[in-house]
């Protein structure tokens, strides 16, 4: 049983490769941070479509209804598991929502709040 | 045996989709939007795949000659590349025109740019796909 543990760890750990990064203009008003992520498991490299990527933008829109989404940081990563039998493709997007939606969703923020932007209020 | 071969052949005809680059732009979600998608692509040939096929299908001498000829062409394709090298670099030039065709109002937002390759045996399709949102005029 103990012998299975290192094997399981070996099989479950994967090496991550960052494939691409992009960032759009960051707004001065950074009150509401939003995030979307999509993952796809690929077996033996057989992947026939990348449609999961387009869901990321739709997900950002859902989180910021009637608002302006800017400062979009998009990362595309690949996680390769043991012997490339399984791959995982991950697209993560973080952005700031401003405008009507941000005003509706804004809440009093504690200084210790983890999810709050650190440099909120800075004028670029 | 035949069934296995047919199944494998059908699998290769599907063409694997390899994702190279993703970029999401700013989204102005303040007004109702309609989504659209445009894509441009260029078909190319993987010289490495041709070398492998020639080594199986041709005799030793012909295969060696083919290998040498293709290696010479590859000297002009050295350096970093995304996907398989193509022989026409203008295939993305009309991408902006396609965007305006898809969104006649010109009020475009939330562009998601996807750079991918559709990989068949020997033949490769280099694709630039753009998904976005269009605001209606007015």
CSV table of C-alpha atoms in Angstrom, one decimal:
chain,number,residue,atom,x,y,z
A,1,UNK,CA,0.0,0.0,0.0
A,2,UNK,CA,2.9,2.4,0.9
A,3,UNK,CA,4.5,1.6,-2.4
A,4,UNK,CA,1.5,2.9,-4.2
A,5,UNK,CA,1.8,6.3,-2.7
A,6,UNK,CA,4.9,7.4,-4.6
A,7,UNK,CA,3.5,6.0,-7.8
A,8,UNK,CA,0.2,7.9,-7.2
A,9,UNK,CA,2.2,11.1,-6.5
A,10,UNK,CA,4.2,10.6,-9.6
A,11,UNK,CA,1.1,10.1,-11.7
A,12,UNK,CA,-0.8,13.0,-10.2
A,13,UNK,CA,1.9,15.7,-10.3
A,14,UNK,CA,2.3,17.6,-13.5
A,15,UNK,CA,4.7,20.1,-15.1
A,16,UNK,CA,3.1,23.4,-16.0
A,17,UNK,CA,4.1,25.3,-19.1
A,18,UNK,CA,3.0,28.8,-19.7
A,19,UNK,CA,2.1,29.1,-23.3
A,20,UNK,CA,0.9,32.7,-23.6
A,21,UNK,CA,0.1,35.8,-21.6
A,22,UNK,CA,-1.7,39.0,-22.5
A,23,UNK,CA,-2.8,42.1,-20.7
A,24,UNK,CA,-5.0,45.0,-21.8
A,25,UNK,CA,-5.0,48.5,-20.4
A,26,UNK,CA,-5.6,48.7,-16.7
A,27,UNK,CA,-8.2,51.1,-15.5
A,28,UNK,CA,-7.7,53.7,-12.7
A,29,UNK,CA,-10.9,52.5,-11.0
A,30,UNK,CA,-10.2,49.0,-9.8
A,31,UNK,CA,-13.0,48.3,-7.3
A,32,UNK,CA,-14.3,44.9,-8.5
A,33,UNK,CA,-12.1,42.1,-9.5
A,34,UNK,CA,-13.5,39.3,-11.6
A,35,UNK,CA,-12.0,36.0,-12.7
A,36,UNK,CA,-12.9,33.2,-15.1
A,37,UNK,CA,-11.2,29.9,-15.8
A,38,UNK,CA,-11.7,27.0,-18.2
A,39,UNK,CA,-9.8,23.7,-18.2
A,40,UNK,CA,-9.8,20.8,-20.5
A,41,UNK,CA,-8.3,17.3,-20.1
A,42,UNK,CA,-6.7,15.9,-23.1
A,43,UNK,CA,-5.9,12.2,-23.4
A,44,UNK,CA,-2.8,11.2,-25.4
A,45,UNK,CA,-2.8,14.5,-27.2
A,46,UNK,CA,-6.2,13.8,-28.9
A,47,UNK,CA,-7.9,17.2,-28.9
A,48,UNK,CA,-10.3,18.0,-31.6
A,49,UNK,CA,-11.5,21.5,-30.7
A,50,UNK,CA,-10.6,24.5,-28.5
A,51,UNK,CA,-14.2,25.8,-28.0
A,52,UNK,CA,-13.7,26.0,-24.2
A,53,UNK,CA,-11.6,29.1,-24.7
A,54,UNK,CA,-14.5,31.2,-25.9
A,55,UNK,CA,-16.4,30.4,-22.7
A,56,UNK,CA,-13.9,32.5,-20.7
A,57,UNK,CA,-15.1,35.8,-22.2
A,58,UNK,CA,-18.7,34.8,-21.8
A,59,UNK,CA,-18.1,34.0,-18.1
A,60,UNK,CA,-16.4,37.4,-17.5
A,61,UNK,CA,-19.5,39.1,-19.1
A,62,UNK,CA,-21.8,37.2,-16.8
A,63,UNK,CA,-19.9,38.5,-13.7
A,64,UNK,CA,-20.0,42.1,-14.9
A,65,UNK,CA,-23.5,42.8,-16.3
A,66,UNK,CA,-23.9,46.2,-17.8
A,67,UNK,CA,-20.3,47.1,-16.9
A,68,UNK,CA,-16.9,47.7,-18.5
A,69,UNK,CA,-14.4,44.9,-18.3
A,70,UNK,CA,-10.8,46.1,-18.6
A,71,UNK,CA,-7.4,45.2,-17.4
A,72,UNK,CA,-7.8,41.7,-18.7
A,73,UNK,CA,-4.9,39.4,-17.8
A,74,UNK,CA,-5.2,36.2,-19.8
A,75,UNK,CA,-2.9,33.2,-19.2
A,76,UNK,CA,-2.8,30.0,-21.3
A,77,UNK,CA,-1.1,27.1,-19.5
A,78,UNK,CA,-0.6,23.5,-20.3
A,79,UNK,CA,-0.1,20.9,-17.5
A,80,UNK,CA,1.6,17.8,-18.6
A,81,UNK,CA,1.1,14.7,-16.4
A,82,UNK,CA,3.3,11.6,-16.3
A,83,UNK,CA,4.6,10.5,-19.7
A,84,UNK,CA,2.3,13.0,-21.5
A,85,UNK,CA,-0.6,10.4,-21.2
A,86,UNK,CA,-2.8,13.2,-19.8
A,87,UNK,CA,-2.6,16.9,-20.6
A,88,UNK,CA,-4.6,19.7,-19.1
A,89,UNK,CA,-5.1,22.9,-21.0
A,90,UNK,CA,-6.0,25.8,-18.8
A,91,UNK,CA,-7.1,29.4,-19.7
A,92,UNK,CA,-7.4,31.8,-16.8
A,93,UNK,CA,-8.5,35.4,-17.1
A,94,UNK,CA,-8.6,38.1,-14.5
A,95,UNK,CA,-10.1,41.5,-15.0
A,96,UNK,CA,-11.6,44.6,-13.4
A,97,UNK,CA,-15.3,45.4,-13.7
A,98,UNK,CA,-16.2,49.1,-13.6
A,99,UNK,CA,-19.3,51.1,-14.4
A,100,UNK,CA,-22.9,50.3,-13.4
A,101,UNK,CA,-22.2,46.7,-12.4
A,102,UNK,CA,-19.3,47.6,-10.2
A,103,UNK,CA,-21.3,50.3,-8.5
A,104,UNK,CA,-24.1,47.8,-7.7
A,105,UNK,CA,-21.8,45.1,-6.5
A,106,UNK,CA,-19.4,47.3,-4.5
A,107,UNK,CA,-19.2,46.6,-0.8
A,108,UNK,CA,-17.4,48.3,2.1
A,109,UNK,CA,-13.9,46.9,2.0
A,110,UNK,CA,-11.8,45.9,5.0
A,111,UNK,CA,-8.1,46.8,4.7
A,112,UNK,CA,-7.3,43.1,5.5
A,113,UNK,CA,-9.6,41.7,2.8
A,114,UNK,CA,-7.6,39.2,0.6
A,115,UNK,CA,-9.5,39.7,-2.6
A,116,UNK,CA,-9.3,43.5,-2.7
A,117,UNK,CA,-6.9,45.1,-5.1
A,118,UNK,CA,-3.8,46.3,-3.3
A,119,UNK,CA,-3.3,49.5,-5.2
A,120,UNK,CA,-6.9,50.6,-5.6
A,121,UNK,CA,-7.4,54.2,-6.3
A,122,UNK,CA,-4.1,54.9,-7.9
A,123,UNK,CA,-4.4,57.1,-10.9
A,124,UNK,CA,-2.5,55.8,-13.9
B,1,UNK,CA,-7.2,-5.8,-38.5
B,2,UNK,CA,-9.0,-3.8,-41.2
B,3,UNK,CA,-11.4,-2.4,-38.6
B,4,UNK,CA,-8.5,-1.3,-36.4
B,5,UNK,CA,-6.9,0.4,-39.4
B,6,UNK,CA,-10.1,2.1,-40.4
B,7,UNK,CA,-10.7,3.3,-36.8
B,8,UNK,CA,-7.1,4.7,-36.7
B,9,UNK,CA,-7.5,6.3,-40.2
B,10,UNK,CA,-10.8,7.9,-39.1
B,11,UNK,CA,-9.1,9.3,-36.0
B,12,UNK,CA,-6.4,10.9,-38.0
B,13,UNK,CA,-8.9,12.4,-40.4
B,14,UNK,CA,-10.5,14.2,-37.5
B,15,UNK,CA,-7.4,16.4,-37.1
B,16,UNK,CA,-6.1,17.3,-33.7
B,17,UNK,CA,-6.5,21.0,-32.7
B,18,UNK,CA,-3.4,22.4,-31.1
B,19,UNK,CA,-3.8,25.7,-29.2
B,20,UNK,CA,-0.9,28.2,-29.3
B,21,UNK,CA,-2.1,31.5,-28.1
B,22,UNK,CA,-5.2,33.1,-26.4
B,23,UNK,CA,-5.8,36.8,-25.9
B,24,UNK,CA,-8.9,38.3,-24.5
B,25,UNK,CA,-9.6,42.0,-25.0
B,26,UNK,CA,-11.6,44.6,-23.1
B,27,UNK,CA,-15.4,44.0,-23.1
B,28,UNK,CA,-17.8,47.0,-23.1
B,29,UNK,CA,-20.8,45.2,-21.6
B,30,UNK,CA,-22.9,48.3,-21.0
B,31,UNK,CA,-25.2,47.7,-24.0
B,32,UNK,CA,-26.8,44.6,-25.5
B,33,UNK,CA,-24.3,42.7,-27.6
B,34,UNK,CA,-24.4,40.0,-30.2
B,35,UNK,CA,-21.6,37.5,-30.7
B,36,UNK,CA,-19.8,36.8,-33.9
B,37,UNK,CA,-16.8,34.7,-35.1
B,38,UNK,CA,-14.4,35.1,-38.0
B,39,UNK,CA,-11.4,33.0,-38.9
B,40,UNK,CA,-8.6,32.9,-41.5
B,41,UNK,CA,-6.5,29.9,-42.2
B,42,UNK,CA,-3.6,28.8,-44.4
B,43,UNK,CA,-3.0,25.2,-45.4
B,44,UNK,CA,0.6,24.1,-45.3
B,45,UNK,CA,2.8,20.9,-45.4
B,46,UNK,CA,4.9,19.6,-42.6
B,47,UNK,CA,8.3,18.8,-44.2
B,48,UNK,CA,9.2,16.6,-41.2
B,49,UNK,CA,6.0,14.5,-41.8
B,50,UNK,CA,6.9,14.3,-45.5
B,51,UNK,CA,10.3,13.0,-44.6
B,52,UNK,CA,8.8,10.3,-42.4
B,53,UNK,CA,6.3,9.2,-45.0
B,54,UNK,CA,8.9,9.1,-47.7
B,55,UNK,CA,11.1,6.9,-45.6
B,56,UNK,CA,8.2,4.4,-45.4
B,57,UNK,CA,6.9,4.6,-48.9
B,58,UNK,CA,10.1,5.1,-51.0
B,59,UNK,CA,13.2,3.0,-51.5
B,60,UNK,CA,16.4,4.0,-49.7
B,61,UNK,CA,17.9,6.0,-52.5
B,62,UNK,CA,14.8,8.0,-53.3
B,63,UNK,CA,14.1,8.5,-49.6
B,64,UNK,CA,17.6,9.9,-49.0
B,65,UNK,CA,17.3,12.2,-52.0
B,66,UNK,CA,13.9,13.5,-50.8
B,67,UNK,CA,15.3,13.9,-47.3
B,68,UNK,CA,18.2,16.0,-48.7
B,69,UNK,CA,15.9,18.2,-50.8
B,70,UNK,CA,13.5,18.8,-47.9
B,71,UNK,CA,16.4,19.5,-45.5
B,72,UNK,CA,17.6,22.2,-48.0
B,73,UNK,CA,14.2,23.8,-47.9
B,74,UNK,CA,14.2,23.7,-44.1
B,75,UNK,CA,17.4,25.8,-44.1
B,76,UNK,CA,15.1,28.7,-45.0
B,77,UNK,CA,12.6,27.9,-42.2
B,78,UNK,CA,15.0,28.0,-39.3
B,79,UNK,CA,14.2,29.9,-36.2
B,80,UNK,CA,11.3,30.2,-33.8
B,81,UNK,CA,7.9,29.6,-35.2
B,82,UNK,CA,4.3,29.1,-33.9
B,83,UNK,CA,2.9,26.0,-35.6
B,84,UNK,CA,4.1,24.8,-39.0
B,85,UNK,CA,5.8,27.3,-41.3
B,86,UNK,CA,3.5,28.5,-44.1
B,87,UNK,CA,4.4,29.7,-47.6
B,88,UNK,CA,2.0,32.7,-47.7
B,89,UNK,CA,2.5,35.3,-45.0
B,90,UNK,CA,-0.5,37.5,-46.1
B,91,UNK,CA,-3.2,35.1,-45.1
B,92,UNK,CA,-4.1,37.2,-42.0
B,93,UNK,CA,-4.0,40.6,-43.7
B,94,UNK,CA,-7.7,40.7,-44.5
B,95,UNK,CA,-8.7,39.7,-40.9
B,96,UNK,CA,-9.8,43.2,-40.0
B,97,UNK,CA,-12.0,43.5,-43.1
B,98,UNK,CA,-13.7,40.2,-42.1
B,99,UNK,CA,-14.4,41.8,-38.7
B,100,UNK,CA,-16.2,44.7,-40.3
B,101,UNK,CA,-18.2,42.3,-42.5
B,102,UNK,CA,-19.3,40.4,-39.4
B,103,UNK,CA,-20.1,43.6,-37.5
B,104,UNK,CA,-21.2,46.3,-40.0
B,105,UNK,CA,-21.8,48.9,-37.2
B,106,UNK,CA,-18.1,48.8,-36.5
B,107,UNK,CA,-18.8,48.9,-32.8
B,108,UNK,CA,-16.7,45.8,-31.8
B,109,UNK,CA,-15.8,44.8,-28.3
B,110,UNK,CA,-14.6,41.8,-26.3
B,111,UNK,CA,-12.3,40.2,-29.0
B,112,UNK,CA,-11.0,36.8,-28.1
B,113,UNK,CA,-8.1,35.9,-30.4
B,114,UNK,CA,-7.2,32.3,-30.7
B,115,UNK,CA,-4.2,31.0,-32.6
B,116,UNK,CA,-4.4,27.3,-33.3
B,117,UNK,CA,-3.3,24.6,-35.7
B,118,UNK,CA,-5.5,21.8,-37.1
B,119,UNK,CA,-3.1,18.9,-37.5
B,120,UNK,CA,-3.7,16.2,-40.0
B,121,UNK,CA,-1.0,13.7,-41.2
B,122,UNK,CA,1.4,15.8,-43.4
B,123,UNK,CA,-1.1,18.6,-44.0
B,124,UNK,CA,-1.5,21.3,-41.3
B,125,UNK,CA,-4.0,24.1,-41.1
B,126,UNK,CA,-2.7,27.3,-39.4
B,127,UNK,CA,-5.7,29.1,-38.1
B,128,UNK,CA,-6.4,32.5,-36.6
B,129,UNK,CA,-9.8,32.7,-35.1
B,130,UNK,CA,-11.5,35.7,-33.6
B,131,UNK,CA,-14.6,35.7,-31.5
B,132,UNK,CA,-16.1,39.0,-30.4
B,133,UNK,CA,-19.2,41.0,-29.7
B,134,UNK,CA,-20.9,43.5,-31.8
B,135,UNK,CA,-23.0,46.4,-30.7
B,136,UNK,CA,-26.0,47.4,-32.8
B,137,UNK,CA,-25.9,50.8,-34.5
B,138,UNK,CA,-27.5,53.6,-32.6
